[in-house]
mmCIF file of C-alpha atoms in Angstrom:
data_model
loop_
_atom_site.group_PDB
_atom_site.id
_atom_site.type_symbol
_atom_site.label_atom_id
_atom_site.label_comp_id
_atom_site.label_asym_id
_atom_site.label_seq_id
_atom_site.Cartn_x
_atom_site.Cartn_y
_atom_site.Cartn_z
ATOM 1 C CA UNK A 1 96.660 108.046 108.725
ATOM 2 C CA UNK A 2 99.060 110.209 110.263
ATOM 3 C CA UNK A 3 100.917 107.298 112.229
ATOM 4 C CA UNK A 4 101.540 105.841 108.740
ATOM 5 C CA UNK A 5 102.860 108.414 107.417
ATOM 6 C CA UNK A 6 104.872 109.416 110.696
ATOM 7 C CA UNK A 7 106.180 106.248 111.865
ATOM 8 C CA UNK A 8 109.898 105.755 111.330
ATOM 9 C CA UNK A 9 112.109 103.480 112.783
ATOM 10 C CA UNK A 10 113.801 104.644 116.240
ATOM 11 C CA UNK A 11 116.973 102.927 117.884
ATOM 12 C CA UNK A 12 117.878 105.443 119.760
ATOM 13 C CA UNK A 13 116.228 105.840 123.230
ATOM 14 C CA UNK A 14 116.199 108.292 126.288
ATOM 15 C CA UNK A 15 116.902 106.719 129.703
ATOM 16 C CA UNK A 16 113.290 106.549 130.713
ATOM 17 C CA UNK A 17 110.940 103.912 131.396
ATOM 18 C CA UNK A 18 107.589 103.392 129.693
ATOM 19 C CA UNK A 19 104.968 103.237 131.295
ATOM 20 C CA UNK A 20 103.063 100.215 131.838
ATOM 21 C CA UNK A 21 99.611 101.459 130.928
ATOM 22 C CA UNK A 22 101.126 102.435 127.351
ATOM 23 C CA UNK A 23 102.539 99.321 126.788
ATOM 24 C CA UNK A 24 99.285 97.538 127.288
ATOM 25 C CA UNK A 25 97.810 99.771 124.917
ATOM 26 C CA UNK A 26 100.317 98.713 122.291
ATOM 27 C CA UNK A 27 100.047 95.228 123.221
ATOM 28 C CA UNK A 28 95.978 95.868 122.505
ATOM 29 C CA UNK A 29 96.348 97.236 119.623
ATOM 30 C CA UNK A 30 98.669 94.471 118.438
ATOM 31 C CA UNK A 31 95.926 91.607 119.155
ATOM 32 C CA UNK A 32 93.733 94.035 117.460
ATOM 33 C CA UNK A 33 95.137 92.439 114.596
ATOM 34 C CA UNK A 34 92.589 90.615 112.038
ATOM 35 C CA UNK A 35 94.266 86.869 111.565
ATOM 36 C CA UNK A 36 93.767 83.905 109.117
ATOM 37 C CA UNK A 37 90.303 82.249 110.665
ATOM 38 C CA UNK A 38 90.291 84.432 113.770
ATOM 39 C CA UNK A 39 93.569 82.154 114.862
ATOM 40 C CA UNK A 40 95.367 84.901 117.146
ATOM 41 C CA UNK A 41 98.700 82.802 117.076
ATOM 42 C CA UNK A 42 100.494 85.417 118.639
ATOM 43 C CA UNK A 43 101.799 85.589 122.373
ATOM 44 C CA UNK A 44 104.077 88.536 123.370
ATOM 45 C CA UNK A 45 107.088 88.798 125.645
ATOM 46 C CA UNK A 46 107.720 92.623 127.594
ATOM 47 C CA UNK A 47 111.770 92.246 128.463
ATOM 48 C CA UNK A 48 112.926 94.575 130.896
ATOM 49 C CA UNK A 49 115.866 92.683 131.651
ATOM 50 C CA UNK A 50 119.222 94.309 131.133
ATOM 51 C CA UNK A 51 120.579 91.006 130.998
ATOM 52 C CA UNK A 52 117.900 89.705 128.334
ATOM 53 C CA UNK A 53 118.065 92.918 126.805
ATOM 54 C CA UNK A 54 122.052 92.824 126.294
ATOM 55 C CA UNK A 55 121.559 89.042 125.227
ATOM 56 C CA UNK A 56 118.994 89.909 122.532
ATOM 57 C CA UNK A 57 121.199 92.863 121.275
ATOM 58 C CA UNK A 58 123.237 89.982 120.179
ATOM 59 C CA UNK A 59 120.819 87.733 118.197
ATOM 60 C CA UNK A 60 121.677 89.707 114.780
ATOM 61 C CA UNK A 61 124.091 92.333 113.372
ATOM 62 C CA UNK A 62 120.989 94.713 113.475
ATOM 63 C CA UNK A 63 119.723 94.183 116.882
ATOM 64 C CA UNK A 64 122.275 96.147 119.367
ATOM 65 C CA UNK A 65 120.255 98.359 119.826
ATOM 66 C CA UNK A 66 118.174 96.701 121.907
ATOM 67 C CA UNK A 67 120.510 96.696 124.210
ATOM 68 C CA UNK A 68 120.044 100.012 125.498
ATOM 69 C CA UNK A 69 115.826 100.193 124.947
ATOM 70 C CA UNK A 70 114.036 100.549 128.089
ATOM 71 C CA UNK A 71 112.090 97.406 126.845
ATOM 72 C CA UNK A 72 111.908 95.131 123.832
ATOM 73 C CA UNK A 73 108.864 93.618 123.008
ATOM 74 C CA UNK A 74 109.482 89.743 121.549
ATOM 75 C CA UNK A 75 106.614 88.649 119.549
ATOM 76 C CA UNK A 76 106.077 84.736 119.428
ATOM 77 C CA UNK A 77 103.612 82.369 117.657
ATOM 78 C CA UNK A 78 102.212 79.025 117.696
ATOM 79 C CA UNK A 79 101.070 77.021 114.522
ATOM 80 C CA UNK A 80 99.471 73.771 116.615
ATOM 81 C CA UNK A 81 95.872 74.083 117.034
ATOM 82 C CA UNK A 82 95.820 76.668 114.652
ATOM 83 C CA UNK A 83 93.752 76.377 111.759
ATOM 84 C CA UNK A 84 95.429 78.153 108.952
ATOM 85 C CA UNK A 85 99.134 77.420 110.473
ATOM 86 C CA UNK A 86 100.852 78.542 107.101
ATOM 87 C CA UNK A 87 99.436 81.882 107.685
ATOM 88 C CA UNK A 88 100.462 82.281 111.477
ATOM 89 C CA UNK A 89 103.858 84.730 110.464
ATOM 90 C CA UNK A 90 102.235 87.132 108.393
ATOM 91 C CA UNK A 91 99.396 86.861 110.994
ATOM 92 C CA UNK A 92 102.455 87.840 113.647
ATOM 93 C CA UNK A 93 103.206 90.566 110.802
ATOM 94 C CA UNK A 94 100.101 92.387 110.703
ATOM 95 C CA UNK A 95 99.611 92.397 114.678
ATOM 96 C CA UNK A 96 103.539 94.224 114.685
ATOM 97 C CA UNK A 97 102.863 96.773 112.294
ATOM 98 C CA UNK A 98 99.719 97.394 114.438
ATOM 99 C CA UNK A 99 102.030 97.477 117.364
ATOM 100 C CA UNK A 100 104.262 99.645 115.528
ATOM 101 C CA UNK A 101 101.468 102.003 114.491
ATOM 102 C CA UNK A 102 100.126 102.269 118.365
ATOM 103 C CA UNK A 103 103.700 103.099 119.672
ATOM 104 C CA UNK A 104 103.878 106.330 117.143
ATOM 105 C CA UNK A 105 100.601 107.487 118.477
ATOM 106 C CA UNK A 106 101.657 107.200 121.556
ATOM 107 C CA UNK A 107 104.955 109.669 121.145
ATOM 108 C CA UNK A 108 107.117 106.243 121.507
ATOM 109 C CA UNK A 109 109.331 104.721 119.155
ATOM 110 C CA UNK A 110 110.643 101.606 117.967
ATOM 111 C CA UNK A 111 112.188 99.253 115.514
ATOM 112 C CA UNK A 112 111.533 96.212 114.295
ATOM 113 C CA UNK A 113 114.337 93.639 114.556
ATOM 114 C CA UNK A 114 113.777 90.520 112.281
ATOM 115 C CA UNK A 115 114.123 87.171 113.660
ATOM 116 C CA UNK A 116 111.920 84.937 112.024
ATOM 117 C CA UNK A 117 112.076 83.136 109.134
ATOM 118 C CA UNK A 118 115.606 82.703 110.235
ATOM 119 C CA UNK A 119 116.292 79.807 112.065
ATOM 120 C CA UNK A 120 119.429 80.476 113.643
ATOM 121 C CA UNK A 121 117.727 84.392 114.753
ATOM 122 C CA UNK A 122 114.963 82.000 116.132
ATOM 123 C CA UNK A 123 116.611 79.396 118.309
ATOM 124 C CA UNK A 124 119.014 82.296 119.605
ATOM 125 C CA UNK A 125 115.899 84.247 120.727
ATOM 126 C CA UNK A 126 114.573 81.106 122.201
ATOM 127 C CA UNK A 127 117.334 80.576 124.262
ATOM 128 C CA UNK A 128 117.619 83.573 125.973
ATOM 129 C CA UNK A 129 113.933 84.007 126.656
ATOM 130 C CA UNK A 130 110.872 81.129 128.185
ATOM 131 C CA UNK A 131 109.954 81.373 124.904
ATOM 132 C CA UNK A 132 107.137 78.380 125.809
ATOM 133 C CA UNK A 133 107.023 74.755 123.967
ATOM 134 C CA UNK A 134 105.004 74.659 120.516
ATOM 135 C CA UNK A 135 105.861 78.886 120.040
ATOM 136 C CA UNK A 136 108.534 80.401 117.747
ATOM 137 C CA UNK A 137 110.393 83.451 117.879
ATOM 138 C CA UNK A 138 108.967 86.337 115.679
ATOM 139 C CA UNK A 139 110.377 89.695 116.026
ATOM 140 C CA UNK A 140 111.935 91.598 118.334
ATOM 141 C CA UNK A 141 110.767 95.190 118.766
ATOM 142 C CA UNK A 142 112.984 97.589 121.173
ATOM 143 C CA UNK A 143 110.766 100.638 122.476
ATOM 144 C CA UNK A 144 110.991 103.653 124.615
ATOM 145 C CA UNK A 145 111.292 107.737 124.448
ATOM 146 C CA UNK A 146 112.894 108.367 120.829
ATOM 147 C CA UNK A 147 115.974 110.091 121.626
ATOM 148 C CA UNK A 148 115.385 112.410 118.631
ATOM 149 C CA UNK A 149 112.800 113.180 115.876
ATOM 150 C CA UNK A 150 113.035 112.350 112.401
ATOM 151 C CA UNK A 151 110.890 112.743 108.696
ATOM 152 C CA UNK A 152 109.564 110.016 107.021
ATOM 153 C CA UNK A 153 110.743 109.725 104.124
ATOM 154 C CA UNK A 154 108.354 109.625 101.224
ATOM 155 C CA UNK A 155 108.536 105.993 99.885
ATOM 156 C CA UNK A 156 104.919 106.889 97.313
ATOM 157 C CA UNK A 157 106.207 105.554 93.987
ATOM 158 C CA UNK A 158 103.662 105.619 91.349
ATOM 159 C CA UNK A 159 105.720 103.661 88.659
ATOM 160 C CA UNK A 160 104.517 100.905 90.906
ATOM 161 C CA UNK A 161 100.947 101.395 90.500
ATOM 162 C CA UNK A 162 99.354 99.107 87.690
ATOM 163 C CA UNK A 163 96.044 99.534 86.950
ATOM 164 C CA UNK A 164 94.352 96.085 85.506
ATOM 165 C CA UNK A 165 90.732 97.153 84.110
#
């Protein structure tokens, strides 16, 4: 629980590499992820590229940060040979948030940067990256050292809570 409830969205980074054994465990804990009929559409692309890096920073008006993350991790999916392909992006959504979830835990930070469902965010992403044949660009998700600290802020809203009995 406390990741939940610490997790906050980090674009700011300090000039420091991550380690490769933490990002394999965030990369494990993002195929962790339950999918529709045990599909795993998901592949995952670790840029440490400044170049890449600099060129993703431009795929939106919200991604320039990722131009000075240590890394960015670029989630990708595939809907051939999948069985439920209409469920293969929120599939890709659960396995970031659990990605997300691992990198708090492990005093990281990050951000998710939409790309997908848009198509121009998409081809842009596949472009830059060997994004491979049959896959589609997901997400982008810049990581390293948070620069700073900051609060959650409590989102708990119980006007939204209906109870159906």
């Amino acid at each position: 629980m406390k990741e939940i409830f610490h997790r906050v969205s980090v674009r700011k980074f300090e000039d420091r590499a991550v380690e490769s054994d933490k990002v394999e465990q965030v990369l494990r804990a993002a195929m962790a992820a339950p999918s529709a009929g045990n599909q795993q559409p998901w592949d995952f692309y670790v840029v440490t590229s400044r170049e890449k890096l600099h060129a993703l920073a431009q795929v939106s008006p919200y991604a320039g940060c990722a131009a000075d993350a240590p890394l960015a991790i670029v989630a990708a999916y595939r809907q051939e040979g999948c069985r439920f392909p209409q469920y293969a992006q929120i599939d890709l959504a659960i396995a970031m948030q659990n990605l997300w979830l691992a990198v708090d835990s492990l005093g990281l930070g990050g951000v998710w940067l939409g790309v997908a469902p848009d198509e121009d965010r998409m081809e842009k992403v596949e472009k830059i990256l060997p994004v491979a044949a049959g896959q589609r660009a997901f997400a982008i998700f810049p990581m390293g050292y948070p620069v700073e600290q900051k609060t959650q802020q409590d989102r708990f809203n119980a006007e939204r809570i209906h109870y159906v009995k």
